[in-house]
CSV table of C-alpha atoms in Angstrom, one decimal:
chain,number,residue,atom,x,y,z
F,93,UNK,CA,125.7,120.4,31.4
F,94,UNK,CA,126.8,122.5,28.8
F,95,UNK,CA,129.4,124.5,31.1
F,96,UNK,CA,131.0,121.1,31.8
F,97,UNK,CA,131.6,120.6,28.6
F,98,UNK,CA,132.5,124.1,26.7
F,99,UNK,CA,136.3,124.7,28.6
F,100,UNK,CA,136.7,121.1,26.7
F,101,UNK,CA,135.8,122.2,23.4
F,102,UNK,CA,137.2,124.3,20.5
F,103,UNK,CA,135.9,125.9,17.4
F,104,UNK,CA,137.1,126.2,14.2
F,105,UNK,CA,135.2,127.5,11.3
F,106,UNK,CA,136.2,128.0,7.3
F,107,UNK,CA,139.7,127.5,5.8
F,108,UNK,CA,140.9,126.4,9.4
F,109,UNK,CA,137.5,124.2,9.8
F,110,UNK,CA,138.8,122.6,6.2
F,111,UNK,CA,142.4,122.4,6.9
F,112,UNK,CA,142.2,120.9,10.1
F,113,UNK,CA,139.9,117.9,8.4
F,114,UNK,CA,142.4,117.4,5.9
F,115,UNK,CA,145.1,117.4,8.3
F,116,UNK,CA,143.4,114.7,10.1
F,117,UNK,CA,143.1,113.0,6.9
F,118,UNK,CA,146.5,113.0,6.5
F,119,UNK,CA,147.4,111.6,9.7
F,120,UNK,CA,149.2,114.8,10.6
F,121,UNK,CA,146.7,115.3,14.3
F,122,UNK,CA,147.4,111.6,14.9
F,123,UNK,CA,148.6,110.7,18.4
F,124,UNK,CA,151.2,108.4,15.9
F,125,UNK,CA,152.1,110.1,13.0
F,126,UNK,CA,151.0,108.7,9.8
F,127,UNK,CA,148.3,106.2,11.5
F,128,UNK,CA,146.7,104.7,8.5
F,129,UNK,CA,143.4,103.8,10.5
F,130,UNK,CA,142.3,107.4,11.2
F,131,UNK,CA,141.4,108.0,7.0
F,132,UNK,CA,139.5,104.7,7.1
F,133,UNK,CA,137.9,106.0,10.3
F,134,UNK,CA,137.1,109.2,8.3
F,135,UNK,CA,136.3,107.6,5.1
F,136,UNK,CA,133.5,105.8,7.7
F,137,UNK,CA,131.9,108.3,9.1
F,138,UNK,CA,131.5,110.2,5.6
F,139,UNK,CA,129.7,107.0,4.8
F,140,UNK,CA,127.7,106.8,7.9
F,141,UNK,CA,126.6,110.1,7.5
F,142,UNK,CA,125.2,109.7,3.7
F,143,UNK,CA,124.2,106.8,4.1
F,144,UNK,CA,121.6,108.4,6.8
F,145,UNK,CA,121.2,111.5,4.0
F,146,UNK,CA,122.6,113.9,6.6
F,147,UNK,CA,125.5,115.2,4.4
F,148,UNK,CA,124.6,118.6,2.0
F,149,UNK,CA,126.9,119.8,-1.1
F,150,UNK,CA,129.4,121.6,0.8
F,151,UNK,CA,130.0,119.0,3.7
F,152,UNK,CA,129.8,116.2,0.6
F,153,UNK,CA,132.7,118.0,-1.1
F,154,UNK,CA,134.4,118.9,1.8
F,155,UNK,CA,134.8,115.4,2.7
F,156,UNK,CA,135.9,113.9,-0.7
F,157,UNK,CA,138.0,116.6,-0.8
F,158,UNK,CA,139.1,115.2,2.7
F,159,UNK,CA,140.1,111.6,1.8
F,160,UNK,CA,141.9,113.1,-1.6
F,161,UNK,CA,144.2,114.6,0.7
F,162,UNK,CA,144.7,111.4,3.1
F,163,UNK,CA,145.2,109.4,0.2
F,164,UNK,CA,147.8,111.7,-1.8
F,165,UNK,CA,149.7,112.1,1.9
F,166,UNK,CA,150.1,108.4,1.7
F,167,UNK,CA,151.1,108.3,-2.0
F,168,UNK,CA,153.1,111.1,-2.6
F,169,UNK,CA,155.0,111.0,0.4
F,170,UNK,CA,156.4,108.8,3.2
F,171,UNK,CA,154.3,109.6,6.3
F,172,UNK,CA,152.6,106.4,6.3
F,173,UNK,CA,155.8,104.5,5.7
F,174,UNK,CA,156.5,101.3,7.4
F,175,UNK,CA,154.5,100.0,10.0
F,176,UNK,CA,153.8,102.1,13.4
F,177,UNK,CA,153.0,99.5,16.2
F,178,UNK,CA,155.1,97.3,18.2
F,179,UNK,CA,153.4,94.4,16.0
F,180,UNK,CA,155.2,96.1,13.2
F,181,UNK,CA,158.5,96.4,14.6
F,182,UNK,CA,158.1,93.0,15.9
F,183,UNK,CA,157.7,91.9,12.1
F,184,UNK,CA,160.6,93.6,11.2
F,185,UNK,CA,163.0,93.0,13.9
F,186,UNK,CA,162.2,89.4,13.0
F,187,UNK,CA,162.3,89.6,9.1
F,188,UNK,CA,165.4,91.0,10.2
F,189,UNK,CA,166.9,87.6,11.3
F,190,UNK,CA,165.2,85.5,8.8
F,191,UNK,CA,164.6,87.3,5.6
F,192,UNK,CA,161.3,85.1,5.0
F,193,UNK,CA,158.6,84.5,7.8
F,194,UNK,CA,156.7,82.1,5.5
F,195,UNK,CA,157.2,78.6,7.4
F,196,UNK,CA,158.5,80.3,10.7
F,197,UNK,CA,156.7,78.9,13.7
F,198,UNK,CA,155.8,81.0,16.4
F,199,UNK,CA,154.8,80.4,20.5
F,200,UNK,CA,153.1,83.6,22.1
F,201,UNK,CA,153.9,82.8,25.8
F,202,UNK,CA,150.4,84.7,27.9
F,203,UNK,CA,147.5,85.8,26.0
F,204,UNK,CA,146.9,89.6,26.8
F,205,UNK,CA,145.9,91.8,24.1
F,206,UNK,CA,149.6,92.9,23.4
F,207,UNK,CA,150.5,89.2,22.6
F,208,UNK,CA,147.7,88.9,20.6
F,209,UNK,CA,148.3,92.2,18.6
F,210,UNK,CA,152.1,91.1,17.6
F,211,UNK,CA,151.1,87.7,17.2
F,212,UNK,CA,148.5,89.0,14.6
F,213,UNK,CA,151.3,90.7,12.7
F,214,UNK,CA,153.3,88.0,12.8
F,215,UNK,CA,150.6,85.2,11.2
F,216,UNK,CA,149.8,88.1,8.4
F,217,UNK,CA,153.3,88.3,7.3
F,218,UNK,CA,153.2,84.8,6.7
F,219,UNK,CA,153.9,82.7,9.7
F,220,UNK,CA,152.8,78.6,9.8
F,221,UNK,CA,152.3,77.6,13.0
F,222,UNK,CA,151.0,79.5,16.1
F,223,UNK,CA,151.3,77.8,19.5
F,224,UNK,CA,150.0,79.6,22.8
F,225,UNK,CA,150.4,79.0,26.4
F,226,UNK,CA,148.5,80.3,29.3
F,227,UNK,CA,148.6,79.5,32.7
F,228,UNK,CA,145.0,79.4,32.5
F,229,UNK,CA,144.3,77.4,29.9
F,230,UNK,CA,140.9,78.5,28.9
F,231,UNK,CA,142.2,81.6,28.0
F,232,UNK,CA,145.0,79.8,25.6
F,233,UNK,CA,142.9,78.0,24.0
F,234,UNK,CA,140.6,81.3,23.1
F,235,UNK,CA,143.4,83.2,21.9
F,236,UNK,CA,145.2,80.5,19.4
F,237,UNK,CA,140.9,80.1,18.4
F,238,UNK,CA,141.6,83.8,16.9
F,239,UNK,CA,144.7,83.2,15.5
F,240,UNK,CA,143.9,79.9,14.0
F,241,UNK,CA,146.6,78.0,15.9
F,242,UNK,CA,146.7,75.5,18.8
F,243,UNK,CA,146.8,76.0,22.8
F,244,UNK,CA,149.6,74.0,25.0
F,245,UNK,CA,149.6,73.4,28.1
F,246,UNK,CA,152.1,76.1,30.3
F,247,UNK,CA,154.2,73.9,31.4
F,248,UNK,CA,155.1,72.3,28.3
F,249,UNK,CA,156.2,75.3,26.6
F,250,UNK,CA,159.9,74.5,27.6
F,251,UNK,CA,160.4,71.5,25.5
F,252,UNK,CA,158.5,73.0,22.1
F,253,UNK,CA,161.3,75.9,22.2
F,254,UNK,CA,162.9,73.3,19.8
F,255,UNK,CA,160.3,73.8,17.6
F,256,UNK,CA,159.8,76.8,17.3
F,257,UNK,CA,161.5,80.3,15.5
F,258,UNK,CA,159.6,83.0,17.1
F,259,UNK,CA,158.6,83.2,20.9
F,260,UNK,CA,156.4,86.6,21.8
F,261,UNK,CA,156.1,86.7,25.5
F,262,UNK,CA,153.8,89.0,27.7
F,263,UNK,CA,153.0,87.3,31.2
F,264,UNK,CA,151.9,88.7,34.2
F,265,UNK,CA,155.0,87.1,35.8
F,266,UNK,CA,156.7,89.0,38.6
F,267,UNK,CA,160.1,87.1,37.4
F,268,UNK,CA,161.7,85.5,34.3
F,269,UNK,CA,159.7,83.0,32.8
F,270,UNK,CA,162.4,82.4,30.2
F,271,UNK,CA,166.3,81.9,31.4
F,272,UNK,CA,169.5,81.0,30.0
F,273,UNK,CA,169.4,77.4,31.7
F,274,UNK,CA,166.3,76.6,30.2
F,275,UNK,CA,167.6,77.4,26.6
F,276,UNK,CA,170.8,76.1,26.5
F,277,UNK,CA,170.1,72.5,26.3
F,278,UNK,CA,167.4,73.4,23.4
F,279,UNK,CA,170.3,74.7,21.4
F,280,UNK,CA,171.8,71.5,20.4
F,281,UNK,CA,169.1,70.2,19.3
F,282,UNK,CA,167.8,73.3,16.7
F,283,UNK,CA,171.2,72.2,15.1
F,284,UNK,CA,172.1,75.7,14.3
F,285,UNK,CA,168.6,77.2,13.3
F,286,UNK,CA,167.7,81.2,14.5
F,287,UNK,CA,165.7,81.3,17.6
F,288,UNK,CA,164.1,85.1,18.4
F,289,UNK,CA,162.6,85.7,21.8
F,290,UNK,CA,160.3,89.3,21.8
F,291,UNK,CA,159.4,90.1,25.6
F,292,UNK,CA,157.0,92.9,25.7
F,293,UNK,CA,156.1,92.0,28.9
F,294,UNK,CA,157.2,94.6,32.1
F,295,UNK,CA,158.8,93.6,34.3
F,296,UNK,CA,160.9,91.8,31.4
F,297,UNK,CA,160.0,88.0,31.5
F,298,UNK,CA,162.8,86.8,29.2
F,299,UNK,CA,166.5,86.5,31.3
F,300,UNK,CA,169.1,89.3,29.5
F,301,UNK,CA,171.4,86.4,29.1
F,302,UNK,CA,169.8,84.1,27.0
F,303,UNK,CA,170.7,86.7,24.5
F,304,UNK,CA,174.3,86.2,24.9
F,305,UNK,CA,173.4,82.2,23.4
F,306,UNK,CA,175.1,81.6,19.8
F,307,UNK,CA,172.0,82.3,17.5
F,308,UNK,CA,169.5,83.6,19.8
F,309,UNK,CA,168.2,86.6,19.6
F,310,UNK,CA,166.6,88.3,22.4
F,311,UNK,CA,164.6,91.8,21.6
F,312,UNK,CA,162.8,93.7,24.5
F,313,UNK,CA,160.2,96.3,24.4
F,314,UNK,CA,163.1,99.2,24.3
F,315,UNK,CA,164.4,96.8,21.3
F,316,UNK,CA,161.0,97.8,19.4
F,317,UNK,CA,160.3,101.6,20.5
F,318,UNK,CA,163.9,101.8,18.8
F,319,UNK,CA,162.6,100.6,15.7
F,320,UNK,CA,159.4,102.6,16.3
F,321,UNK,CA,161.8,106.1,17.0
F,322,UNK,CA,163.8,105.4,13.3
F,323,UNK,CA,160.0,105.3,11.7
F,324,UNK,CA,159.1,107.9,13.5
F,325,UNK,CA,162.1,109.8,12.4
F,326,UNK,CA,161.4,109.4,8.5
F,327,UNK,CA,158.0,110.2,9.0
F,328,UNK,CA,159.0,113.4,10.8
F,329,UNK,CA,160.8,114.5,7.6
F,330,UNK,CA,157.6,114.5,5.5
F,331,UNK,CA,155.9,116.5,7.1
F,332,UNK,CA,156.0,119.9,5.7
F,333,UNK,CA,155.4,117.8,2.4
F,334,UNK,CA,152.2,116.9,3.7
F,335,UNK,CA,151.3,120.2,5.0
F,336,UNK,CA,151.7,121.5,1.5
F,337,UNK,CA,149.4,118.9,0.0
F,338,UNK,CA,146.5,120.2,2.9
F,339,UNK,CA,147.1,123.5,1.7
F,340,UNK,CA,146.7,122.8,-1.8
F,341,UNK,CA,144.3,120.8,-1.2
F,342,UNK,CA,142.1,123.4,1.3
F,343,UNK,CA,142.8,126.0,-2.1
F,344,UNK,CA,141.1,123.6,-4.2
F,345,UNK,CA,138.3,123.6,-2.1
F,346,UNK,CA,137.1,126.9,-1.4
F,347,UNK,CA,137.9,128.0,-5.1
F,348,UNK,CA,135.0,125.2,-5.9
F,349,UNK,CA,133.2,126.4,-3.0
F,350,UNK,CA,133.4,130.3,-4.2
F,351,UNK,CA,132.6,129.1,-7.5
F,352,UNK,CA,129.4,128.0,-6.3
F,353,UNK,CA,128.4,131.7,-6.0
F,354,UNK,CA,129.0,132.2,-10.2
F,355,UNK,CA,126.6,128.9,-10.7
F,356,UNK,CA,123.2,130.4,-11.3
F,357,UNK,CA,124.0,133.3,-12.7
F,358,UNK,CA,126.0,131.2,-15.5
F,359,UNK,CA,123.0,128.8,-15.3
F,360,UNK,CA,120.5,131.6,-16.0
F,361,UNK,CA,122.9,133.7,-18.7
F,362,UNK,CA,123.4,129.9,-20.7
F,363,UNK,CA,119.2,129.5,-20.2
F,364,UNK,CA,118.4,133.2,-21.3
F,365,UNK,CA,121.1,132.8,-24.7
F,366,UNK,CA,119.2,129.2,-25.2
F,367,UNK,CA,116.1,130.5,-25.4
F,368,UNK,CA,116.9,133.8,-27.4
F,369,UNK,CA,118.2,130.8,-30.1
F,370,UNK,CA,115.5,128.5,-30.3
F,371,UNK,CA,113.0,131.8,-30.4
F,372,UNK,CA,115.1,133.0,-32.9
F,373,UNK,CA,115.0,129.5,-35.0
F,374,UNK,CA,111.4,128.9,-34.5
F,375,UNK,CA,110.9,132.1,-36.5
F,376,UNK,CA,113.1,131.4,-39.4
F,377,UNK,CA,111.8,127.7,-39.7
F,378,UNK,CA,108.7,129.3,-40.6
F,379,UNK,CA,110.3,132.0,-42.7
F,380,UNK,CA,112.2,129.3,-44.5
F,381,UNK,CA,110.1,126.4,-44.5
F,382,UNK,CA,111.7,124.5,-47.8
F,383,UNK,CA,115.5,123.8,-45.7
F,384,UNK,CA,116.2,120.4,-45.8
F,385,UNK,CA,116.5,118.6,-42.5
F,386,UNK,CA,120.7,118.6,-43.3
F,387,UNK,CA,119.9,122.5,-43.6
F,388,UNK,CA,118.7,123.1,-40.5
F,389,UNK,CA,121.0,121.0,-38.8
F,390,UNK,CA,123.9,123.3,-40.2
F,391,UNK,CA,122.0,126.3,-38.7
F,392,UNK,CA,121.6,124.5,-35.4
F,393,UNK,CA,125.4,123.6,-35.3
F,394,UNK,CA,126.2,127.5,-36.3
F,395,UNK,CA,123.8,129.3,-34.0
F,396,UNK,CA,124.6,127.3,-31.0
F,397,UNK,CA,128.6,127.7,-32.1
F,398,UNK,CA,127.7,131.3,-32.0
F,399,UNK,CA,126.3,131.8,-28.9
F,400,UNK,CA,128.9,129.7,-27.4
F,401,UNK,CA,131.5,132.2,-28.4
F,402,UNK,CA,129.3,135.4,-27.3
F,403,UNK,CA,129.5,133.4,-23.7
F,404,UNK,CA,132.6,132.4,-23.5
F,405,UNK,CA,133.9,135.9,-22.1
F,406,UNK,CA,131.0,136.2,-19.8
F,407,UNK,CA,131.4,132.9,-18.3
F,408,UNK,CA,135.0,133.1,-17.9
F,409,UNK,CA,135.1,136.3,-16.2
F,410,UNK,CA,132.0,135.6,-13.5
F,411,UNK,CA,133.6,132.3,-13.0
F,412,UNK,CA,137.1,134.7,-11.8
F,413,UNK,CA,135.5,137.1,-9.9
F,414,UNK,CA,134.2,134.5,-8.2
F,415,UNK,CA,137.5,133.1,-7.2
F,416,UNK,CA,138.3,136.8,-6.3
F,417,UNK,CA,137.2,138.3,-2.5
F,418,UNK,CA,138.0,141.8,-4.1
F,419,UNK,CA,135.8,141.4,-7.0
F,420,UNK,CA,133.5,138.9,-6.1
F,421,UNK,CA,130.6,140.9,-4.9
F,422,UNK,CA,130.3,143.9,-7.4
F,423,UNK,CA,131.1,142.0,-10.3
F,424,UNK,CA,128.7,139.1,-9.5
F,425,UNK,CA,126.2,142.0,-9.0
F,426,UNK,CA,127.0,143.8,-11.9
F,427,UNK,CA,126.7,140.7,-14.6
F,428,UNK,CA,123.2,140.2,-12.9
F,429,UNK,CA,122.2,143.7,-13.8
F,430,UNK,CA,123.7,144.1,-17.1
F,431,UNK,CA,122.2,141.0,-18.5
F,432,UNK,CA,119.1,141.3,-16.9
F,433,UNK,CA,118.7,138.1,-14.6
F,434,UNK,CA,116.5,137.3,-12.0
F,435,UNK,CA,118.3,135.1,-9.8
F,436,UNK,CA,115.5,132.9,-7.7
F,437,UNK,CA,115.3,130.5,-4.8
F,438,UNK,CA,115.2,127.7,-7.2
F,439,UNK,CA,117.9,128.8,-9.7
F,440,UNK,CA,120.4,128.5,-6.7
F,441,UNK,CA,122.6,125.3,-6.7
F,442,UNK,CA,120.7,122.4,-5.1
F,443,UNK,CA,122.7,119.3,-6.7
F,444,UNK,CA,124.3,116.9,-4.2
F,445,UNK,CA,126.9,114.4,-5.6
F,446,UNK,CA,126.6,111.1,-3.8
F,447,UNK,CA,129.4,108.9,-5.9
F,448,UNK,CA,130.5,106.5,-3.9
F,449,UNK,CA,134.0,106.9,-2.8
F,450,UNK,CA,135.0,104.6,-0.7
F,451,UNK,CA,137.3,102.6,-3.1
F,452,UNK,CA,138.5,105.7,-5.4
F,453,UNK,CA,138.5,109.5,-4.9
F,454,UNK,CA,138.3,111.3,-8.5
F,455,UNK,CA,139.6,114.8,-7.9
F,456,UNK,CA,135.8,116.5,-9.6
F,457,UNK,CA,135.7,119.7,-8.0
F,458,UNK,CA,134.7,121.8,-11.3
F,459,UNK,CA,131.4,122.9,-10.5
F,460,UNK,CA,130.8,124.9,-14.1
């Protein structure tokens, strides 16, 4: 029922409605700072929702306005630097040792999801060969299906450690699957080569000794939440950058938005000057009917230069005292009497842009 649900819920409503959009755009509300998903999952439901013609002019804007921000977070600053995931560090602890994952082969050792996640990381920074092994062997055999590599059978994961770079391991295993005495005799025959062993796996599945082997390299999971906690740390540092650009941004905004307020009675001041003009020319084409078409095109160019300029105040200051709470009322009101305009139902603003932008975000908030 609704009383279940209300102590769970909060509110927000105007600038703090905006700002906390864009700040979710910017990946500033992100359980991990910087998480580059949560644009694309805002960038998706803006498309969902105009796609099904439930988004108006001011939630439209509001929403481009939204992913500008994400996407200048990311740009101008580094809050979406380096990667965020224990993939990620994975990559880099391993770039780390080799310089160049292309050609590296790798052997994910249990196929859980957080195998499968590093190992995806891993094969999109440019890894050849994927081998898994699973004590069921059902389940390695659908796992190196998704990464495009090839099962093996558990127990002969022992003797391909000689052929491999990279081993990710994440059993179930209540002891070390991996030990010193099992790698030491695969040593001489790597001649030398870089072997990296990444145990995400709790309790720890690969022996703390085997890192103590010349040229092995053996990274646990507080290895990679180290990594993780330096990221972290530089993306900690851009933060008030970021809150500047949501507050710049959330400016931007509601000046368009209070602009909207000036837009028919602009409208309807440009229509009353436009007809005044061609009223005006009617009656001195038939007053001058021998002008030659060049003529009247002259006329045409200095009438509408004229009125143009007898505007160009007008305009200017409705369009400030719209951007002004102080003003905005009684001068809005005022410019309405003065120049004698009806403002109707269907002079009010009723255009809804529907660009896509889901590849590009043009920063088109000008709404006269």
């Amino acid at each position: 029922s609704p009383s279940d649900i209300l102590p769970h819920l909060y509110s927000l409503n105007s600038a703090k409605a905006a700002s906390h959009l864009f700040r979710v755009a910017a990946g500033l509300d992100s359980l991990v700072l910087g998480e580059p998903q949560i644009l694309k999952q805002v960038r998706d439901a803006y498309q969902i929702a105009t796609e099904n013609r439930t988004v108006g002019q001011i939630l439209h804007s509001l929403f481009r306005a939204s992913i500008t921000t994400g996407k200048r977070a990311r740009t101008e600053t580094r809050i979406g630097s380096g990667g965020f995931s224990i993939g990620h560090a994975a990559v880099d602890l391993a770039t780390s040792v080799f310089g160049d994952l292309s050609g590296a082969r790798v052997m994910v050792l249990g196929a859980g999801k957080m195998s499968e996640l590093t190992a995806r990381h891993l094969v999109q920074s440019g890894v050849s060969v994927v081998m898994v092994a699973n004590r069921t062997y059902e389940r390695a055999e659908a796992l190196a299906g998704r990464l495009s590599g090839k099962a093996i059978h558990y127990d002969r994961f022992p003797d391909e450690l000689q052929n491999t770079d990279i081993v990710i391991s994440s059993t179930a295993s209540p002891i070390h699957v991996v030990t010193q005495q099992m790698v030491q005799p695969v040593l001489r025959k790597r001649r030398g080569r870089p072997l990296i062993f990444i145990d995400i796996a709790v309790p720890r599945d690969i022996e703390p000794s085997v890192g103590e082997l010349p040229n092995v390299f053996r990274y646990d999971i507080d290895d990679l939440h180290a990594v993780l906690d330096d990221i972290g740390k530089d993306r900690q540092s851009e933060i008030s950058s970021v809150e500047a650009i949501v507050e710049e941004e959330v400016k931007k905004f509601f000046d368009w938005k209070s602009s909207l307020e000036a837009v028919p009675i602009v409208t309807l001041l440009r229509e009353k000057h436009e007809t005044i003009r061609q009223s005006e020319l009617t009656r001195l084409r038939n007053q001058l009917p021998d002008l030659t078409d060049r003529q009247w095109q002259c006329i045409e160019a200095a009438t509408r230069s004229m009125i143009n300029r007898i505007a160009k105040d007008p305009v200017e200051k409705i369009k400030g005292a719209a951007l002004s709470d102080s003003q905005n009322a009684m001068v809005l009101d005022a410019a309405k009497h003065i120049f004698a305009l009806e403002i109707t139902e269907t002079a009010q603003v009723t255009e809804t842009r529907t660009e896509s932008v889901f590849t590009d975000v043009p920063e088109e908030r000008e709404a006269i």
